[in-house]
């Protein structure tokens, strides 16, 4: 018998277990999947897009609210001052006294006083007060046609309120129209001087 036949290959000894493999060391990279074949690979987490996060974190800028206000309309809608209106009417009346008869001027003065009393006692509606404020502004600017147009509109629309005193305003417009512009200017200067003296 040859030597190879006599050689017995070493086999597992009964009661002896195969050598166990060394435990795996965990990977240094926590995101990398383990090398073991028994554990299924874990999916790598996908980071949320930064653009979406930034859009959610930053609200859109608010649109500026632009208020459309018309200074002229807001001014016309305000309550006129009776003293301002009466002062301009008396300014025109004083200018007329240089050339107009005294009796005519006194009658106009009575009408203007009635107008003032009705305003202060609350007998004049807001549209009438606003239109009279516009009338005296036109009168001050020597816009006779515009002032006359306002007085006509007041007679048509508010005859019950203006019938007692509007005739005096009408006469005042007519007489002021016929005045020399220098008289109006002189009267305005005199009035400003009187005001400065009182102050």
GROMACS .gro file of C-alpha atoms in nm:
model
  199
    1UNK     CA    1   0.000   0.000   0.000
    2UNK     CA    2   0.132   0.340  -0.093
    3UNK     CA    3   0.198   0.617   0.152
    4UNK     CA    4  -0.080   0.835   0.011
    5UNK     CA    5  -0.336   0.569   0.086
    6UNK     CA    6  -0.217   0.541   0.442
    7UNK     CA    7  -0.246   0.918   0.496
    8UNK     CA    8  -0.579   1.005   0.659
    9UNK     CA    9  -0.704   1.353   0.593
   10UNK     CA   10  -0.794   1.531   0.908
   11UNK     CA   11  -1.169   1.578   0.947
   12UNK     CA   12  -1.388   1.742   1.197
   13UNK     CA   13  -1.346   1.603   1.537
   14UNK     CA   14  -1.675   1.506   1.698
   15UNK     CA   15  -1.784   1.760   1.949
   16UNK     CA   16  -1.570   2.023   1.794
   17UNK     CA   17  -1.748   2.309   1.613
   18UNK     CA   18  -1.610   2.499   1.321
   19UNK     CA   19  -1.425   2.811   1.404
   20UNK     CA   20  -1.647   3.109   1.423
   21UNK     CA   21  -1.578   3.405   1.209
   22UNK     CA   22  -1.473   3.724   1.380
   23UNK     CA   23  -1.756   3.969   1.436
   24UNK     CA   24  -1.778   4.245   1.185
   25UNK     CA   25  -1.668   4.588   1.287
   26UNK     CA   26  -1.924   4.855   1.215
   27UNK     CA   27  -1.839   5.076   0.917
   28UNK     CA   28  -1.681   5.406   0.989
   29UNK     CA   29  -1.925   5.580   0.754
   30UNK     CA   30  -2.275   5.560   0.912
   31UNK     CA   31  -2.441   5.625   0.577
   32UNK     CA   32  -2.262   5.342   0.400
   33UNK     CA   33  -2.452   5.010   0.400
   34UNK     CA   34  -2.294   4.722   0.597
   35UNK     CA   35  -2.085   4.464   0.416
   36UNK     CA   36  -2.283   4.172   0.552
   37UNK     CA   37  -2.487   3.990   0.294
   38UNK     CA   38  -2.747   3.885   0.550
   39UNK     CA   39  -2.865   4.243   0.620
   40UNK     CA   40  -3.052   4.414   0.334
   41UNK     CA   41  -2.898   4.743   0.227
   42UNK     CA   42  -3.057   5.049   0.380
   43UNK     CA   43  -3.162   5.322   0.138
   44UNK     CA   44  -2.957   5.634   0.164
   45UNK     CA   45  -3.163   5.928   0.295
   46UNK     CA   46  -3.218   6.195   0.035
   47UNK     CA   47  -3.185   6.548   0.162
   48UNK     CA   48  -3.481   6.777   0.098
   49UNK     CA   49  -3.415   7.031  -0.175
   50UNK     CA   50  -3.287   7.354  -0.027
   51UNK     CA   51  -3.486   7.564  -0.270
   52UNK     CA   52  -3.815   7.434  -0.138
   53UNK     CA   53  -3.704   7.485   0.221
   54UNK     CA   54  -3.598   7.839   0.151
   55UNK     CA   55  -3.925   7.916  -0.024
   56UNK     CA   56  -4.121   7.781   0.268
   57UNK     CA   57  -3.908   7.966   0.522
   58UNK     CA   58  -3.914   8.300   0.343
   59UNK     CA   59  -4.265   8.437   0.286
   60UNK     CA   60  -4.323   8.639  -0.027
   61UNK     CA   61  -4.287   9.014   0.023
   62UNK     CA   62  -4.622   9.180   0.082
   63UNK     CA   63  -4.751   9.403  -0.192
   64UNK     CA   64  -4.755   9.768  -0.089
   65UNK     CA   65  -5.102   9.903  -0.039
   66UNK     CA   66  -5.141  10.227  -0.227
   67UNK     CA   67  -5.427  10.444  -0.118
   68UNK     CA   68  -5.567  10.651  -0.398
   69UNK     CA   69  -5.655  10.976  -0.236
   70UNK     CA   70  -5.747  11.281  -0.426
   71UNK     CA   71  -5.647  11.590  -0.233
   72UNK     CA   72  -5.891  11.809  -0.422
   73UNK     CA   73  -6.184  11.577  -0.360
   74UNK     CA   74  -6.098  11.532   0.008
   75UNK     CA   75  -6.067  11.906   0.046
   76UNK     CA   76  -6.402  11.971  -0.124
   77UNK     CA   77  -6.571  11.713   0.096
   78UNK     CA   78  -6.451  11.881   0.415
   79UNK     CA   79  -6.676  12.112   0.610
   80UNK     CA   80  -6.632  12.473   0.489
   81UNK     CA   81  -6.567  12.742   0.746
   82UNK     CA   82  -6.847  12.996   0.767
   83UNK     CA   83  -6.606  13.268   0.879
   84UNK     CA   84  -6.388  13.219   0.571
   85UNK     CA   85  -6.687  13.238   0.338
   86UNK     CA   86  -6.837  13.545   0.505
   87UNK     CA   87  -6.498  13.719   0.515
   88UNK     CA   88  -6.459  13.688   0.138
   89UNK     CA   89  -6.814  13.810   0.078
   90UNK     CA   90  -6.755  14.113   0.299
   91UNK     CA   91  -6.423  14.173   0.123
   92UNK     CA   92  -6.607  14.201  -0.209
   93UNK     CA   93  -6.880  14.416  -0.054
   94UNK     CA   94  -6.627  14.658   0.094
   95UNK     CA   95  -6.463  14.695  -0.246
   96UNK     CA   96  -6.802  14.774  -0.399
   97UNK     CA   97  -6.868  15.055  -0.152
   98UNK     CA   98  -6.621  15.276  -0.340
   99UNK     CA   99  -6.846  15.302  -0.646
  100UNK     CA  100  -7.182  15.141  -0.564
  101UNK     CA  101  -7.464  15.333  -0.396
  102UNK     CA  102  -7.479  15.308  -0.020
  103UNK     CA  103  -7.840  15.183  -0.022
  104UNK     CA  104  -7.751  14.897  -0.256
  105UNK     CA  105  -7.451  14.800  -0.045
  106UNK     CA  106  -7.657  14.808   0.275
  107UNK     CA  107  -7.920  14.582   0.121
  108UNK     CA  108  -7.650  14.337   0.012
  109UNK     CA  109  -7.502  14.349   0.363
  110UNK     CA  110  -7.840  14.254   0.513
  111UNK     CA  111  -7.868  13.957   0.277
  112UNK     CA  112  -7.519  13.842   0.364
  113UNK     CA  113  -7.596  13.869   0.736
  114UNK     CA  114  -7.908  13.655   0.684
  115UNK     CA  115  -7.696  13.403   0.497
  116UNK     CA  116  -7.448  13.391   0.786
  117UNK     CA  117  -7.722  13.349   1.047
  118UNK     CA  118  -7.888  13.065   0.855
  119UNK     CA  119  -7.553  12.888   0.818
  120UNK     CA  120  -7.469  12.915   1.188
  121UNK     CA  121  -7.820  12.805   1.292
  122UNK     CA  122  -7.792  12.489   1.081
  123UNK     CA  123  -8.056  12.586   0.825
  124UNK     CA  124  -7.824  12.538   0.527
  125UNK     CA  125  -7.747  12.190   0.399
  126UNK     CA  126  -7.394  12.071   0.339
  127UNK     CA  127  -7.422  12.092  -0.044
  128UNK     CA  128  -7.526  12.457  -0.016
  129UNK     CA  129  -7.239  12.536   0.220
  130UNK     CA  130  -6.989  12.366  -0.009
  131UNK     CA  131  -7.115  12.545  -0.318
  132UNK     CA  132  -7.106  12.882  -0.144
  133UNK     CA  133  -6.748  12.811  -0.042
  134UNK     CA  134  -6.667  12.741  -0.406
  135UNK     CA  135  -6.853  13.056  -0.513
  136UNK     CA  136  -6.649  13.287  -0.293
  137UNK     CA  137  -6.326  13.122  -0.411
  138UNK     CA  138  -6.423  13.199  -0.771
  139UNK     CA  139  -6.518  13.550  -0.662
  140UNK     CA  140  -6.178  13.600  -0.503
  141UNK     CA  141  -6.005  13.476  -0.820
  142UNK     CA  142  -6.217  13.717  -1.030
  143UNK     CA  143  -6.378  13.425  -1.214
  144UNK     CA  144  -6.711  13.602  -1.249
  145UNK     CA  145  -6.866  13.356  -1.492
  146UNK     CA  146  -6.786  13.059  -1.270
  147UNK     CA  147  -6.924  13.236  -0.962
  148UNK     CA  148  -7.241  13.330  -1.150
  149UNK     CA  149  -7.283  12.971  -1.269
  150UNK     CA  150  -7.262  12.842  -0.912
  151UNK     CA  151  -7.522  13.092  -0.793
  152UNK     CA  152  -7.759  12.987  -1.073
  153UNK     CA  153  -7.716  12.619  -0.984
  154UNK     CA  154  -7.794  12.694  -0.620
  155UNK     CA  155  -8.118  12.868  -0.716
  156UNK     CA  156  -8.223  12.572  -0.931
  157UNK     CA  157  -8.127  12.295  -0.688
  158UNK     CA  158  -8.188  12.457  -0.346
  159UNK     CA  159  -8.434  12.739  -0.399
  160UNK     CA  160  -8.599  12.695  -0.057
  161UNK     CA  161  -8.269  12.744   0.124
  162UNK     CA  162  -8.118  13.026  -0.079
  163UNK     CA  163  -8.416  13.234  -0.194
  164UNK     CA  164  -8.398  13.482   0.097
  165UNK     CA  165  -8.034  13.582   0.061
  166UNK     CA  166  -7.913  13.471  -0.283
  167UNK     CA  167  -8.037  13.793  -0.444
  168UNK     CA  168  -7.774  13.978  -0.240
  169UNK     CA  169  -7.500  13.739  -0.357
  170UNK     CA  170  -7.619  13.781  -0.716
  171UNK     CA  171  -7.600  14.159  -0.687
  172UNK     CA  172  -7.258  14.134  -0.526
  173UNK     CA  173  -7.127  13.925  -0.816
  174UNK     CA  174  -7.265  14.172  -1.070
  175UNK     CA  175  -7.124  14.479  -0.894
  176UNK     CA  176  -6.786  14.320  -0.832
  177UNK     CA  177  -6.762  14.227  -1.200
  178UNK     CA  178  -6.798  14.594  -1.293
  179UNK     CA  179  -6.534  14.712  -1.050
  180UNK     CA  180  -6.191  14.827  -1.148
  181UNK     CA  181  -5.953  14.538  -1.069
  182UNK     CA  182  -5.729  14.785  -0.888
  183UNK     CA  183  -6.003  14.843  -0.631
  184UNK     CA  184  -6.018  14.471  -0.554
  185UNK     CA  185  -5.643  14.454  -0.522
  186UNK     CA  186  -5.634  14.764  -0.299
  187UNK     CA  187  -5.906  14.624  -0.078
  188UNK     CA  188  -5.718  14.296  -0.045
  189UNK     CA  189  -5.402  14.481   0.060
  190UNK     CA  190  -5.594  14.693   0.312
  191UNK     CA  191  -5.755  14.385   0.460
  192UNK     CA  192  -5.420  14.211   0.501
  193UNK     CA  193  -5.280  14.521   0.674
  194UNK     CA  194  -5.573  14.532   0.914
  195UNK     CA  195  -5.522  14.166   0.994
  196UNK     CA  196  -5.153  14.220   1.069
  197UNK     CA  197  -5.235  14.511   1.300
  198UNK     CA  198  -5.475  14.298   1.501
  199UNK     CA  199  -5.214  14.023   1.530
   0.00000   0.00000   0.00000
